[in-house]
Tab-separated table of C-alpha atoms in Angstrom:
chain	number	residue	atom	x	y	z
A	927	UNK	CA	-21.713	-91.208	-38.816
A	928	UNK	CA	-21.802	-94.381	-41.440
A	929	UNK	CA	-23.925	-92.103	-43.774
A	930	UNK	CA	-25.533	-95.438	-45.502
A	931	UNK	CA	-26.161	-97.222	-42.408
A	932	UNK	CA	-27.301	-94.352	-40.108
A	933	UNK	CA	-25.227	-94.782	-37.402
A	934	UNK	CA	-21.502	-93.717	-35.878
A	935	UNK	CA	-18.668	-95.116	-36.966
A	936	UNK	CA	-16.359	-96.162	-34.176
A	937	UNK	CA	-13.232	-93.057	-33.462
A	938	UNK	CA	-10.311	-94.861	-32.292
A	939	UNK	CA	-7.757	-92.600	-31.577
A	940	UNK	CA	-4.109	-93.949	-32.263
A	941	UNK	CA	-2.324	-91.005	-34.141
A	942	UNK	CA	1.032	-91.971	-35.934
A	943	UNK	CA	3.788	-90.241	-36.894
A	944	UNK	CA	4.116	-89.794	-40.306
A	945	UNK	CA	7.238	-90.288	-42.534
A	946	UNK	CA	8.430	-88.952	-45.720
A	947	UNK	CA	6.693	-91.893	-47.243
A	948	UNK	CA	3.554	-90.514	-46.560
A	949	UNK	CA	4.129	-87.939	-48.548
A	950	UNK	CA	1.849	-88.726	-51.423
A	951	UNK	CA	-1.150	-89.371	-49.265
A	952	UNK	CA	-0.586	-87.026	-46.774
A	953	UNK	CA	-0.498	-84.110	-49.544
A	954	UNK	CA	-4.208	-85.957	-51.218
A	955	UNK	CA	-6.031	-85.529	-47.731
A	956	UNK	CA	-4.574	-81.562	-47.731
A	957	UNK	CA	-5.656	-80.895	-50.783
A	958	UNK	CA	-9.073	-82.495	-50.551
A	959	UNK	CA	-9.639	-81.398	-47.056
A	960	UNK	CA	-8.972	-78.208	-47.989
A	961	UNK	CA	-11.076	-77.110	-50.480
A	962	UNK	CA	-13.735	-76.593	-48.584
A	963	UNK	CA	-11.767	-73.395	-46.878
A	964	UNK	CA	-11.115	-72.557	-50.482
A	965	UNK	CA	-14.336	-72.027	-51.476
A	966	UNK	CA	-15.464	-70.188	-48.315
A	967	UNK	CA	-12.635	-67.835	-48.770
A	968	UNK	CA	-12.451	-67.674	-52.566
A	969	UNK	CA	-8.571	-68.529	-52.300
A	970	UNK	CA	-7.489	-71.353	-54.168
A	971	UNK	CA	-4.223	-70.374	-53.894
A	972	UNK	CA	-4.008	-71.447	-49.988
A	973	UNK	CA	-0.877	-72.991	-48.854
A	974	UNK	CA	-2.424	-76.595	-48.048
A	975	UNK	CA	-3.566	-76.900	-51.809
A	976	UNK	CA	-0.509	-75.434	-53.867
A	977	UNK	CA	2.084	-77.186	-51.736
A	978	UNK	CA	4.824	-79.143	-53.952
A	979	UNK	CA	4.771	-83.025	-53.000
A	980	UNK	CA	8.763	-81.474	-52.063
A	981	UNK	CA	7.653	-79.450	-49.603
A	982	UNK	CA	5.207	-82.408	-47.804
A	983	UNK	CA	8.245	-84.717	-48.064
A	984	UNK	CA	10.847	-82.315	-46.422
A	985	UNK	CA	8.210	-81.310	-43.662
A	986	UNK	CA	7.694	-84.791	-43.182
A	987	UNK	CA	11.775	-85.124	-42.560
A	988	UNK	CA	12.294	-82.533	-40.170
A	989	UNK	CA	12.012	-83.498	-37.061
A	990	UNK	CA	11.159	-80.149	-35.041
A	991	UNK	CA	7.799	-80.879	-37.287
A	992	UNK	CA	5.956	-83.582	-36.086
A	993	UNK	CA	3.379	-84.776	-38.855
A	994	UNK	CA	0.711	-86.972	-36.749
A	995	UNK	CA	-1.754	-89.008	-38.713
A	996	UNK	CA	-5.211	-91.585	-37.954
A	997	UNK	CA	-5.938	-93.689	-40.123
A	998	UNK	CA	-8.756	-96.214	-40.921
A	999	UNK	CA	-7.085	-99.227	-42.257
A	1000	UNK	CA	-4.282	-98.446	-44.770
A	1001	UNK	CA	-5.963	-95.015	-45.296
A	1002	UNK	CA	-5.076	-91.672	-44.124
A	1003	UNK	CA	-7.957	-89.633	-42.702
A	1004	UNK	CA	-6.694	-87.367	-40.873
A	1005	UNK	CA	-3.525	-85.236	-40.093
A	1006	UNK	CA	-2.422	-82.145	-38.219
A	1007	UNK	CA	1.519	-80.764	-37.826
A	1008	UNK	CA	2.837	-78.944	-34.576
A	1009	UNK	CA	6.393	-77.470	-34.744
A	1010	UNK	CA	7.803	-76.720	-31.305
A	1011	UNK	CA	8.862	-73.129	-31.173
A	1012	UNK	CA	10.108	-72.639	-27.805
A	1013	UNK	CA	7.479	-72.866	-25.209
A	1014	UNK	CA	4.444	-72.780	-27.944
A	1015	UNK	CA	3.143	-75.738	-30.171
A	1016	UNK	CA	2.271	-74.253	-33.193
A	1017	UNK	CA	-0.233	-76.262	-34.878
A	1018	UNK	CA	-1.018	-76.636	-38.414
A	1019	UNK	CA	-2.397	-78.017	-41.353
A	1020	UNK	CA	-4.990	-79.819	-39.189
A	1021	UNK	CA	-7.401	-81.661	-42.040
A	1022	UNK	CA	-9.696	-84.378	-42.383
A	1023	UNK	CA	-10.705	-86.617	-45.565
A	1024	UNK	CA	-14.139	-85.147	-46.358
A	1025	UNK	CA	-15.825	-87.945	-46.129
A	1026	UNK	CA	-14.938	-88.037	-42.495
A	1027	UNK	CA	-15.805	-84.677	-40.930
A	1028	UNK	CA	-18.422	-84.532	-38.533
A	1029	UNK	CA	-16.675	-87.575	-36.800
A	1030	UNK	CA	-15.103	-86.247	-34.084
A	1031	UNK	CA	-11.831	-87.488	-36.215
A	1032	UNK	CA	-10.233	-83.455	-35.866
A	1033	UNK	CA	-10.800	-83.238	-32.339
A	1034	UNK	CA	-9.244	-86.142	-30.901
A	1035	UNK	CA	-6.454	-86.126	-32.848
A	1036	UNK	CA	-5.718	-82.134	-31.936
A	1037	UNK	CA	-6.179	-83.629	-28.897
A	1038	UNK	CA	-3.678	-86.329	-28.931
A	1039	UNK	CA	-1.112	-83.933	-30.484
A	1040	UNK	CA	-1.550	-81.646	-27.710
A	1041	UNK	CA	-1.003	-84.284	-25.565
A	1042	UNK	CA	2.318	-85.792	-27.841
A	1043	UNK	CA	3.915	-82.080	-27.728
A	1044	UNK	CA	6.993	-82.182	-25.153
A	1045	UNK	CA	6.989	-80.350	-21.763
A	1046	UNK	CA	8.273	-77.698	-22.791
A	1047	UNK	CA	5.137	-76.882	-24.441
A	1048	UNK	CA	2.796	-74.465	-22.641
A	1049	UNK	CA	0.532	-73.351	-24.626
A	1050	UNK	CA	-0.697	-73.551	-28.563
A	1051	UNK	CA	-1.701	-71.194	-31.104
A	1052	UNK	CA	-3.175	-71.916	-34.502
A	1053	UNK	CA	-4.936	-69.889	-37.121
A	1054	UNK	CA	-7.359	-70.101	-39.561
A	1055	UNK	CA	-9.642	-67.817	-42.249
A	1056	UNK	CA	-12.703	-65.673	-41.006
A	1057	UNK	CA	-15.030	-67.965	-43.224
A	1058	UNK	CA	-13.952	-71.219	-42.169
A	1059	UNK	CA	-16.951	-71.905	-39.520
A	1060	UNK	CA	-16.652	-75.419	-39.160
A	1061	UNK	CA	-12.602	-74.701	-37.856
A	1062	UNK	CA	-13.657	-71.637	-35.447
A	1063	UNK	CA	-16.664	-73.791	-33.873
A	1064	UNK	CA	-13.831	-76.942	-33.145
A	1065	UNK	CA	-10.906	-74.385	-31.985
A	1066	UNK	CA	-13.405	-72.665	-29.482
A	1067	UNK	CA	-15.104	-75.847	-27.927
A	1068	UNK	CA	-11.179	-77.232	-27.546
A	1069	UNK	CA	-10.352	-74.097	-25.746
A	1070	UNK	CA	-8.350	-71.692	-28.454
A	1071	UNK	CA	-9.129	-68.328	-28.059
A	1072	UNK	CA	-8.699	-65.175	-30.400
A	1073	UNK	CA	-5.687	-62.925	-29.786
A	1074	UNK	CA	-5.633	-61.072	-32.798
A	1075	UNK	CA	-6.356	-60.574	-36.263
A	1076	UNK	CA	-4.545	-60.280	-39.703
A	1077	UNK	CA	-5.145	-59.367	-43.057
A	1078	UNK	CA	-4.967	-61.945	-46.155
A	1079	UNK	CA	-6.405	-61.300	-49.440
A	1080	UNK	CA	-9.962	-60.247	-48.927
A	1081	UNK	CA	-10.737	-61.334	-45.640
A	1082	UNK	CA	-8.725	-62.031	-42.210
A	1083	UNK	CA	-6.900	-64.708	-40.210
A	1084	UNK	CA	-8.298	-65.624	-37.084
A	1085	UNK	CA	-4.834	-66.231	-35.085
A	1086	UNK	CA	-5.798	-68.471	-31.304
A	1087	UNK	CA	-4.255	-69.731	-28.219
A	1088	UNK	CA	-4.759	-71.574	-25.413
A	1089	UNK	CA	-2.893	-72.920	-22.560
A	1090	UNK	CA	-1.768	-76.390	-22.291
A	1091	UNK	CA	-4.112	-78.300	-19.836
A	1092	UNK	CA	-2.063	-80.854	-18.440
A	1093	UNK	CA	1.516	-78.985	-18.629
A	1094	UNK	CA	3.569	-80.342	-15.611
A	1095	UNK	CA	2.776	-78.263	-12.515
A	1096	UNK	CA	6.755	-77.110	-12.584
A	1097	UNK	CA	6.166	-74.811	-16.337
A	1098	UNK	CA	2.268	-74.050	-15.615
């Protein structure tokens, strides 16, 4: 929602894949979107936030890690990674600029990236922390449910899966 004009901004969904020289933006939006989980967790030591600007750039080269990205204008606003590892899509790093959230920005672009995953993809699994309510509420509307729990820190990540929805009938 336009927060000083009181009504929705339009979501136009038209992910692109990002490039190395995203880099610098890409790793702002993790690092802001982020923090939020930081605080709920009292972690500021999670991966998206200590990440060298190396690391963004050489996950932004490899292709067997697709970076996806929306953006409003020139700016980045949202981005989520999903590496193919045989017949699962593991997504990751999904994150929206703060100003943003409530949007509907996260969910169609999971969307579209479950949608941009090859064939061979049949199902995807994520995780996030216990805290993170905002994350849990999305994953289980979309579908992802709990298969198991695992220790980190002082609390637990919440590991999910669901089945790809419109897998070709042959691999469904």
């Amino acid at each position: 929602m336009d927060r000083q004009l009181g009504h929705p901004r339009p979501v136009t969904v038209s992910p692109e894949l990002l490039t190395e020289a995203d880099a610098g933006e890409l790793l702002t939006l993790q690092r802001a979107a982020y923090l939020s989980e930081a605080r709920a967790h009292a972690n500021f030591e999670l991966p998206p936030l200590v990440e060298p600007l190396e690391s963004v750039r050489a996950s932004l080269a490899d292709p067997a890690l697709p970076v996806w990205g929306l953006r409003a204008g020139s700016r980045l606003i949202a981005t989520v990674r999903v590496r193919v590892n045989g017949d699962v899509g593991e997504v990751g790093r999904l994150a929206v600029a703060p100003d943003r959230q409530g949007e509907g920005l996260g969910t169609a672009l999971l969307l579209a990236a479950e949608e941009l995953a090859p064939a061979e993809v049949t199902r995807f699994r994520l995780f996030t922390g216990e805290r993170s309510a905002g994350p849990l509420r999305l994953y289980a509307k979309l579908g992802y449910r709990e298969t198991h729990r695992s220790p980190e820190a002082d609390y637990q990540l919440i590991h999910l899966e669901k089945p790809r929805e419109h897998a070709p009938a042959a691999i469904r």
